[in-house]
mmCIF file of C-alpha atoms in Angstrom:
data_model
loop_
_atom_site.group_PDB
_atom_site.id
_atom_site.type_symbol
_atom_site.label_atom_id
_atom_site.label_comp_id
_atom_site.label_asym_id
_atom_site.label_seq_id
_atom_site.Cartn_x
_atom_site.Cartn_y
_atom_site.Cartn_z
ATOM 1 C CA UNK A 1 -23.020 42.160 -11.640
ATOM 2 C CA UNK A 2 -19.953 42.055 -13.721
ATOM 3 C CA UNK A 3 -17.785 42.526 -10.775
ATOM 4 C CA UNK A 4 -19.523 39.605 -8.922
ATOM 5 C CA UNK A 5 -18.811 37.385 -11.722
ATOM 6 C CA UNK A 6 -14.946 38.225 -11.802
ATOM 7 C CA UNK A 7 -14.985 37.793 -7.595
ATOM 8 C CA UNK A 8 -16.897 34.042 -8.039
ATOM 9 C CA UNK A 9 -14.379 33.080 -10.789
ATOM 10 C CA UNK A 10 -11.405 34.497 -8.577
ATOM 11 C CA UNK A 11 -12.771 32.041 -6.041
ATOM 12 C CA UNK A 12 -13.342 29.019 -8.069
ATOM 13 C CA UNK A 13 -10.011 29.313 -9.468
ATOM 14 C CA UNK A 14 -8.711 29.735 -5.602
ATOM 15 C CA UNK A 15 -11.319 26.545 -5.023
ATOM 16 C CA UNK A 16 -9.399 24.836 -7.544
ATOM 17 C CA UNK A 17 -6.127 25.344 -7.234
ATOM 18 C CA UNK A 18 -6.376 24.375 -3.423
ATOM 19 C CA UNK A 19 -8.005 20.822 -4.513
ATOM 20 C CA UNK A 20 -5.165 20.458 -6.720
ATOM 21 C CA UNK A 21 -2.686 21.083 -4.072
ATOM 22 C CA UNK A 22 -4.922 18.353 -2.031
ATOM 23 C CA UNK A 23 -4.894 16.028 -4.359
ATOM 24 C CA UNK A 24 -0.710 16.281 -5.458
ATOM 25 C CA UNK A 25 -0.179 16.062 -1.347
ATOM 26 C CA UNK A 26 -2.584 12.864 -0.622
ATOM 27 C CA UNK A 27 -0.142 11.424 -3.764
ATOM 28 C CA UNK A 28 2.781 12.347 -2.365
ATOM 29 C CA UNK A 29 1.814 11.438 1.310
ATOM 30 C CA UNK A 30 0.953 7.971 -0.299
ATOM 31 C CA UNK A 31 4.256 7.769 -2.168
ATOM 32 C CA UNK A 32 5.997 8.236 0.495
ATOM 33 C CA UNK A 33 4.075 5.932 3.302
ATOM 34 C CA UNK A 34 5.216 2.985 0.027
ATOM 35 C CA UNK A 35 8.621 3.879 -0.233
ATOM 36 C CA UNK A 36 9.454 4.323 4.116
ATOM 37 C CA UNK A 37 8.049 0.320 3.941
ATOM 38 C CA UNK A 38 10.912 -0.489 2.052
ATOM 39 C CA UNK A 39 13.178 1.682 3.767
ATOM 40 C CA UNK A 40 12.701 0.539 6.852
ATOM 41 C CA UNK A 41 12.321 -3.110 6.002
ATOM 42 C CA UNK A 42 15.412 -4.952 7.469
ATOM 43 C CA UNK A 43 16.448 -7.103 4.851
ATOM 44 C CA UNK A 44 20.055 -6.270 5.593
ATOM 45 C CA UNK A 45 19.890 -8.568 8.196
ATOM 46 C CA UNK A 46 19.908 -11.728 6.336
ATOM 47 C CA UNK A 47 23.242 -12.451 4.337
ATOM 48 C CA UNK A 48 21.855 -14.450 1.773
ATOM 49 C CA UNK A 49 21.878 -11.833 -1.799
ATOM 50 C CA UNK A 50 23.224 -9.407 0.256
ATOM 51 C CA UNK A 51 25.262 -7.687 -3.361
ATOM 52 C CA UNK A 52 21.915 -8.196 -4.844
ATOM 53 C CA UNK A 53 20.347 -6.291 -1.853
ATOM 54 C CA UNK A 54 22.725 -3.827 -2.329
ATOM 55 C CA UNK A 55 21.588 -2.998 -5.592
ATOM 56 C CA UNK A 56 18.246 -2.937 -5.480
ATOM 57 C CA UNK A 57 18.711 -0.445 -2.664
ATOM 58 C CA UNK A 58 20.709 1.671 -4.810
ATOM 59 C CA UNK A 59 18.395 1.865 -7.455
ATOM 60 C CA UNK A 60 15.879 2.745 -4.616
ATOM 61 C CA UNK A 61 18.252 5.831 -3.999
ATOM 62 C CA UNK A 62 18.226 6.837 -7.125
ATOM 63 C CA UNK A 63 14.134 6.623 -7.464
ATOM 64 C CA UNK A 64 14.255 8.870 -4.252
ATOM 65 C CA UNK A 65 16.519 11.294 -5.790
ATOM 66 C CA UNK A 66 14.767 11.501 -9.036
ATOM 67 C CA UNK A 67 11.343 12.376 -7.320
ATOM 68 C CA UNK A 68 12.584 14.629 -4.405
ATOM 69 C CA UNK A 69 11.732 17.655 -7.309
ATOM 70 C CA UNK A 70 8.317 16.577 -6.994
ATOM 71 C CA UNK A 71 8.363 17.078 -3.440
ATOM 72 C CA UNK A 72 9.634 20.397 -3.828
ATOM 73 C CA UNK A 73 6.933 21.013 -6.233
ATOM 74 C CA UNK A 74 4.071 20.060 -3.922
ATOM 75 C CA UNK A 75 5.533 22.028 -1.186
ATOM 76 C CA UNK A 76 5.912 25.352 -3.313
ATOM 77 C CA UNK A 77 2.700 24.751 -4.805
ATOM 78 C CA UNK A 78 1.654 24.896 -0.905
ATOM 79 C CA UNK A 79 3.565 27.300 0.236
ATOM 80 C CA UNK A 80 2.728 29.848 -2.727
ATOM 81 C CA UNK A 81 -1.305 29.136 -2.403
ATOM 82 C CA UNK A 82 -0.844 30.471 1.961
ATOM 83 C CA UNK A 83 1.798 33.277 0.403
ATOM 84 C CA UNK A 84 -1.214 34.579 -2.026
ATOM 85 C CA UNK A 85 -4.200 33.721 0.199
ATOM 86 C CA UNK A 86 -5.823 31.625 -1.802
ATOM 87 C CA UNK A 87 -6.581 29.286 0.898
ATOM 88 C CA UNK A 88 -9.994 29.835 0.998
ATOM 89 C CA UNK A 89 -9.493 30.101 4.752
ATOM 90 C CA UNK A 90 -7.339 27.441 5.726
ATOM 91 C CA UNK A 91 -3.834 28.636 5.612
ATOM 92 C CA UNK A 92 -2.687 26.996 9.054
ATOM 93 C CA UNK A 93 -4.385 23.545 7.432
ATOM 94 C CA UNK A 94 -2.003 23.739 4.258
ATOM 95 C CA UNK A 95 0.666 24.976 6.620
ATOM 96 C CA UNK A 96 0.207 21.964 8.666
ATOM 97 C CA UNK A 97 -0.074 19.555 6.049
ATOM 98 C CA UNK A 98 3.491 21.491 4.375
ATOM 99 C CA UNK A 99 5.059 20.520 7.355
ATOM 100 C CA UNK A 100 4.111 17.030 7.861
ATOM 101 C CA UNK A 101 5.106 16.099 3.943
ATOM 102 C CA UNK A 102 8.346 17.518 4.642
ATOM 103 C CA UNK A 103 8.786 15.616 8.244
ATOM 104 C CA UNK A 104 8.062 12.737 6.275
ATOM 105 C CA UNK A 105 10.299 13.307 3.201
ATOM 106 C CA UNK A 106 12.984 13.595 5.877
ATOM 107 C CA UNK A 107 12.628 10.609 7.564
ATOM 108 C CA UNK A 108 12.188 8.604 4.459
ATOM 109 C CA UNK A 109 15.914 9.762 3.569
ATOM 110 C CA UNK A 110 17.147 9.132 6.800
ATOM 111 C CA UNK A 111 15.552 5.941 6.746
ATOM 112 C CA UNK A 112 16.576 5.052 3.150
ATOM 113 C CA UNK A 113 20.188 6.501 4.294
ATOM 114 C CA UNK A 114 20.748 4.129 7.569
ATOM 115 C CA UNK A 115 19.525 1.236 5.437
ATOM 116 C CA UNK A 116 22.260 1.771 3.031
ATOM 117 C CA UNK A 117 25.155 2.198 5.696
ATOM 118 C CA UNK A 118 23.797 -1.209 7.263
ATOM 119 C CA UNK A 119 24.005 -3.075 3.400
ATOM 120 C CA UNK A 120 27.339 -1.303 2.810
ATOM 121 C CA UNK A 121 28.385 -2.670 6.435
ATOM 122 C CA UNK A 122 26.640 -6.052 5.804
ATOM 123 C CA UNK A 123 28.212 -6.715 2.194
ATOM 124 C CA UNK A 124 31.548 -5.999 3.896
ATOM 125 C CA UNK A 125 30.617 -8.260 6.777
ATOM 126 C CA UNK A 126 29.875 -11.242 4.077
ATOM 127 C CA UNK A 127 33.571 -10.210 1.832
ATOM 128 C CA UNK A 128 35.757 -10.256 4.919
ATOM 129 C CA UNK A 129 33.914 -13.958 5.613
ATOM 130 C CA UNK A 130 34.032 -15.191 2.181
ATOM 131 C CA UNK A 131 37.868 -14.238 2.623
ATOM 132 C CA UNK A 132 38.390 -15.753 5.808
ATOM 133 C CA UNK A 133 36.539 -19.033 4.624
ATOM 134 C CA UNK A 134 39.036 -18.974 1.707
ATOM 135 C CA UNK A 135 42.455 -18.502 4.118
ATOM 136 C CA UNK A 136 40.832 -21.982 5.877
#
């Protein structure tokens, strides 16, 4: 009997753990789907604040940087429940969902890193015209 009641409280410690893993990965899923809208919104496009744009998307950089440790956490929190086996059965599911978190996490820097070549290029575009305008 004792033995049965270490074995169910093994489990419902797996149980748990796993939900917690679900639960940190449908946050950082979320997080992520919010910040690749902005990333890929194509503000760059119109000149008007373009410095301003600039900065903003800076300080969107450095919100990205500042969280990619919880990224890391959610994936070794992931990767550690399929190492133990306490996947209650559904280590392909958390492998899976490991994989499409960090597909994501990569295009959301790729994203976030083209959008901040095109302001650089864009807030060069408007100096060189503002110096032009100045020569005439």
């Amino acid at each position: 009997l004792k033995e049965a009641l270490i074995e169910k409280r093994s489990r419902l410690g797996e149980s748990q753990t796993l939900q917690q893993f679900s639960r940190d990965a449908d946050e950082m899923e979320n997080w992520i789907a919010e910040k690749l809208q902005l990333a890929t919104e194509e503000s760059y496009k119109d000149p008007a604040n373009i410095q301003s744009k600039h900065q903003k998307h800076q300080a969107f950089e450095a919100e990205l940087a500042a969280n990619a440790d919880r990224i890391q956490s959610v994936l070794a929190m992931g990767q550690n429940l399929i190492d133990k086996h306490q996947c209650a059965g559904s280590e392909e599911a958390v492998q899976v969902r490991l994989a499409s978190i960090a597909d994501q996490w990569e295009f959301l820097t790729q994203k976030t890193t083209e959008k901040s070549l095109k302001l650089k290029e864009a807030n060069k575009q408007r100096t060189y015209i503002a110096a032009v305008k100045d020569l005439v």
